[in-house]
Coordinates of C-alpha atoms in Angstrom, one line a residue:
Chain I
X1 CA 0.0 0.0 0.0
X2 CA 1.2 3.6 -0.5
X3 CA 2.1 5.2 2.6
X4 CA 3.9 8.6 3.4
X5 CA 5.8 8.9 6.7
X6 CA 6.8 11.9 8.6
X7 CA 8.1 11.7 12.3
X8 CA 5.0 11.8 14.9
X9 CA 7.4 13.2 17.8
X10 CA 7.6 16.5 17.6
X11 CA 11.6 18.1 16.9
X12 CA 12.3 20.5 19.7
X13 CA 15.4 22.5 18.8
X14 CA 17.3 25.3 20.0
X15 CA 17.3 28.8 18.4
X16 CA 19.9 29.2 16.0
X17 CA 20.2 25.9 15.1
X18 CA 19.5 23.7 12.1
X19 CA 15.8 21.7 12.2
X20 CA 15.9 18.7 10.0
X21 CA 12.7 16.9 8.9
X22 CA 11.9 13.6 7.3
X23 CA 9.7 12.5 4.6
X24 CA 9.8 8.8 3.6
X25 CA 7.3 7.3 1.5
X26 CA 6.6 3.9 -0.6
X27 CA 5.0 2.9 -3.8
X28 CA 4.9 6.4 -5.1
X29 CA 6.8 7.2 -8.4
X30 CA 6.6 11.2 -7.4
X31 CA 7.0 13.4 -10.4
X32 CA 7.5 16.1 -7.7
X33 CA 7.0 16.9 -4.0
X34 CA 6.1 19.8 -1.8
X35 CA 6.4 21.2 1.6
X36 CA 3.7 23.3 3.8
X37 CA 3.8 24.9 6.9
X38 CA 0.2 24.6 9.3
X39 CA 0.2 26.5 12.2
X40 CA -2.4 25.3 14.7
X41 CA -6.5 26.5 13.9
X42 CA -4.9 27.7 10.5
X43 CA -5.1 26.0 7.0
X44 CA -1.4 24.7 5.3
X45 CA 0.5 26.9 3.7
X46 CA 2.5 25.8 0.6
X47 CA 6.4 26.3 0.9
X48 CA 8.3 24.5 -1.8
X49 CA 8.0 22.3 -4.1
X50 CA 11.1 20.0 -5.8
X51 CA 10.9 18.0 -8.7
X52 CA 12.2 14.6 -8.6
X53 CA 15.2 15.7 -12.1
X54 CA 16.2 18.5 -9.0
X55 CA 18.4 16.9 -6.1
X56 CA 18.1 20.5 -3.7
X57 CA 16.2 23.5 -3.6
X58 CA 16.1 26.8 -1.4
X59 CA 14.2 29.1 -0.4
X60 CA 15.6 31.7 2.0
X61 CA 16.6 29.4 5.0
X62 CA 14.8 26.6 3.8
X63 CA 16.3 23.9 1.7
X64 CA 14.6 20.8 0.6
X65 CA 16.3 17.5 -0.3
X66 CA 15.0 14.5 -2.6
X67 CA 16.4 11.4 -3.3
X68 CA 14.2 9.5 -5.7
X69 CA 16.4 6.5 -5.1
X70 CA 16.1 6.3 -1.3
X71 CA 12.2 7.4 -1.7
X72 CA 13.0 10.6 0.6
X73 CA 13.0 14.3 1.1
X74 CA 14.6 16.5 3.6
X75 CA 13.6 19.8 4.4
X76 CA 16.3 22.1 6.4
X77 CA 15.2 25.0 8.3
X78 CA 18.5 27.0 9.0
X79 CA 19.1 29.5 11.6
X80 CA 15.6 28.1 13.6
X81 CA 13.5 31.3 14.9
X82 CA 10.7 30.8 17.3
X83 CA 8.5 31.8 14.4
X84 CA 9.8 28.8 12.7
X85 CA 7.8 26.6 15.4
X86 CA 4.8 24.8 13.4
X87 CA 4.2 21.6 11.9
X88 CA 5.7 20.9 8.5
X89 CA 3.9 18.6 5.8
X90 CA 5.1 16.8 2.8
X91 CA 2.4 16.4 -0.2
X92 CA 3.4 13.9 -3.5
X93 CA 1.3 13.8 -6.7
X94 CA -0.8 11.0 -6.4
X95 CA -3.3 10.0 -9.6
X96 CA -4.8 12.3 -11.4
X97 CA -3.2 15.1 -10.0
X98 CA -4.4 15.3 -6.7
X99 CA -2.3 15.6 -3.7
X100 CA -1.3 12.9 -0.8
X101 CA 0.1 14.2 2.8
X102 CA 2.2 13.2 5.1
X103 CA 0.9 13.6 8.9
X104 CA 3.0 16.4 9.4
X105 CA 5.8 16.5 11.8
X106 CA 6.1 19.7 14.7
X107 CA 8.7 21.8 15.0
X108 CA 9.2 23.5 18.4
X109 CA 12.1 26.5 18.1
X110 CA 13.3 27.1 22.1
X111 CA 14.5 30.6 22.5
Chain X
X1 CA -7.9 39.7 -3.2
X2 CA -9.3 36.6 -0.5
X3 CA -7.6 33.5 -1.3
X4 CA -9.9 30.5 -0.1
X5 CA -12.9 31.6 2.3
X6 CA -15.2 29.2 4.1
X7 CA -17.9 29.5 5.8
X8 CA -19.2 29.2 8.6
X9 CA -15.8 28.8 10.4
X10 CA -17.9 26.7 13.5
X11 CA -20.5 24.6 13.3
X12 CA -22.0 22.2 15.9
X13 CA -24.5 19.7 14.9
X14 CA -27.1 16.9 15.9
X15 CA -26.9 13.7 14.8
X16 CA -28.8 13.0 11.7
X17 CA -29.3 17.0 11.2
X18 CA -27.8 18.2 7.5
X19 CA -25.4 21.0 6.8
X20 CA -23.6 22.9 4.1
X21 CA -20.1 23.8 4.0
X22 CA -19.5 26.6 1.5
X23 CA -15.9 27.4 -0.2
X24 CA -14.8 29.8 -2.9
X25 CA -12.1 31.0 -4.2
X26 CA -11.1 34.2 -6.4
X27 CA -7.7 32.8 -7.8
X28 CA -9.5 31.9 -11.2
X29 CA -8.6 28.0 -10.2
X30 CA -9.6 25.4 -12.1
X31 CA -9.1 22.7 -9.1
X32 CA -10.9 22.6 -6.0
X33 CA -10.3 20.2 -3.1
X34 CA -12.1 19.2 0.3
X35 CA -9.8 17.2 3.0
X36 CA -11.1 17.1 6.5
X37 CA -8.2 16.5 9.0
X38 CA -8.3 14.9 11.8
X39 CA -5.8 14.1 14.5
X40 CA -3.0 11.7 13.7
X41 CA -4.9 11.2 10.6
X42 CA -3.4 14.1 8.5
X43 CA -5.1 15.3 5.6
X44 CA -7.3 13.4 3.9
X45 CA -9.1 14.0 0.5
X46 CA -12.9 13.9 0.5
X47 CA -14.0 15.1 -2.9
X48 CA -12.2 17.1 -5.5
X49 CA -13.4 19.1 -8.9
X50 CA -10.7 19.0 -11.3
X51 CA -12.6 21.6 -13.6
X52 CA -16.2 23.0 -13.3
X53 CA -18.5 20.6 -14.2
X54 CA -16.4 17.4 -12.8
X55 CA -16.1 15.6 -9.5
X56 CA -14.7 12.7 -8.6
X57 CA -14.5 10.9 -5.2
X58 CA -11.0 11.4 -3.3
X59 CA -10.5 9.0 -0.1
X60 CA -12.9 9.1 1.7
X61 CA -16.6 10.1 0.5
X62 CA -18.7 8.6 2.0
X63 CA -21.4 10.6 4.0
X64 CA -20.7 13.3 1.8
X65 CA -21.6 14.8 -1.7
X66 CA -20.5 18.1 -3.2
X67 CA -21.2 20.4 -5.6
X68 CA -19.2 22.6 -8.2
X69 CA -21.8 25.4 -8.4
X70 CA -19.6 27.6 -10.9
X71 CA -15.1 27.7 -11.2
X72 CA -15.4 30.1 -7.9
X73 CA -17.3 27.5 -6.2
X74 CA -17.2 24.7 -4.7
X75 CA -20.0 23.1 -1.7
X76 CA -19.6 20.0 0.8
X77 CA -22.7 18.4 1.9
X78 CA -23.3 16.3 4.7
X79 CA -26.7 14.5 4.4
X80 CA -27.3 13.1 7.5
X81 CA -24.5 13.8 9.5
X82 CA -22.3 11.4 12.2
X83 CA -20.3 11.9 15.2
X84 CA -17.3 10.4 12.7
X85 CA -17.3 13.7 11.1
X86 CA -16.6 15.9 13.8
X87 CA -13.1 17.0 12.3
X88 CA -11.8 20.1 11.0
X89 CA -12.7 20.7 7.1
X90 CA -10.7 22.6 4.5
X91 CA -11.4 23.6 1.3
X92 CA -8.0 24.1 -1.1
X93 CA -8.0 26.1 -4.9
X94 CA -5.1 25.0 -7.4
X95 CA -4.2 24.7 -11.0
X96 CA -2.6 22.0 -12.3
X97 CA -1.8 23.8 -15.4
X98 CA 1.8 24.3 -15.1
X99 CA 1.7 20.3 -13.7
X100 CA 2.7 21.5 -9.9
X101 CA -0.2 21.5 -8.8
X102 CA 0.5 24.0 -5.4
X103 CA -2.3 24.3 -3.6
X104 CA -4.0 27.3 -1.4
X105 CA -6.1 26.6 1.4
X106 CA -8.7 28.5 3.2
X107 CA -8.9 28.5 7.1
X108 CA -11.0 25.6 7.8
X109 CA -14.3 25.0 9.2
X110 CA -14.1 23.3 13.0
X111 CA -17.6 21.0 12.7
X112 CA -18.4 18.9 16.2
X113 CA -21.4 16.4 15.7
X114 CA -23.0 15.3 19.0

């Protein structure tokens, strides 16, 4: 079955520092994937979005990863601000065009 | 310019009462999406409209029916509805022209069925 997996614990990280997340999924062939930022009562929020010919993409002090090979994406947030803290969701292509999610992993910036 | 407005943005209902959840969207999108999200569930597709005039079942669809009124558009209907559908519901726009598909959500509606 397809499946998308993102880390249910949520990363708690110092100011200043780097937050790493983790999207892994199976029996997708992804043409491309995206990020999106949901803070809580709020609707997501799309970030980026990397294409599975591109191996890294930024966007200010986020930078996305995917390895097609290993069936994973990173997404870096550098230089962590309090505003960072949210929860982060990967989204591949699925059929016809529409969108699967990941769970969505929380990121908690300590000042 | 709005984005993706829903309304209402609370709702609580009996069981077995009927409600409409309205969406629209000023974008000039040609998709429409409804996902209702749930905890440790993540998002999950309800329905979707790939153009006016089309939609197809996403996920999970069942206790629910929509309705592509015009492109702006786009209505969730809960006939009869179920304490499984308290959940928070969100309506998304995109365009799949350029084949990315992003899409742009609108705030949610926060639905408790007793």
């Amino acid at each position: 079955s397809q499946k998308i997996e993102q880390n249910s614990e949520a990363l708690n990280i110092q100011e200043g520092k780097t937050a790493t997340l983790t999207c892994n999924y199976t029996n997708y062939s992804p043409a491309y994937l995206q990020w999106y930022r949901q803070d809580p009562g709020r609707g997501p929020v799309f970030l980026l979005l990397i294409r599975e010919n591109e191996k890294e993409k930024r966007k200010e002090r986020l930078k996305v990863t995917f390895d097609t090979t290993l069936k994973q994406s990173l997404f870096h947030i550098t230089a962590s601000q309090p505003a960072d803290s949210a929860t982060y969701l990967c989204a591949l292509i699925s059929g016809n065009n529409r969108l699967a999610f990941g769970k969505g992993n929380q990121v908690v910036v300590i000042p | 310019n709005a984005g993706v407005t829903q309304t209402p943005k609370f709702q609580v209902l009996k069981t077995g009462q009927s409600m409409t959840l309205q969406c629209a969207q000023d974008m000039n999108h040609n998709s429409m999406y409804w996902y209702r999200q749930d905890p440790g569930m993540g998002l999950r597709l309800i329905y979707y409209s790939a153009s006016e005039g089309t939609t197809d079942k996403g996920e999970v669809p069942n206790g629910y029916n929509v309705s592509r009124l015009n492109k702006r558009e786009f209505s969730l209907r809960l006939e009869s509805a179920a304490p499984s559908q308290t959940s928070v519901y969100f309506c998304a726009s995109g365009d799949v022209a350029g084949g990315y598909n992003e899409q742009f959500f609108g705030p949610g509606t926060r639905l408790t069925v007793l």
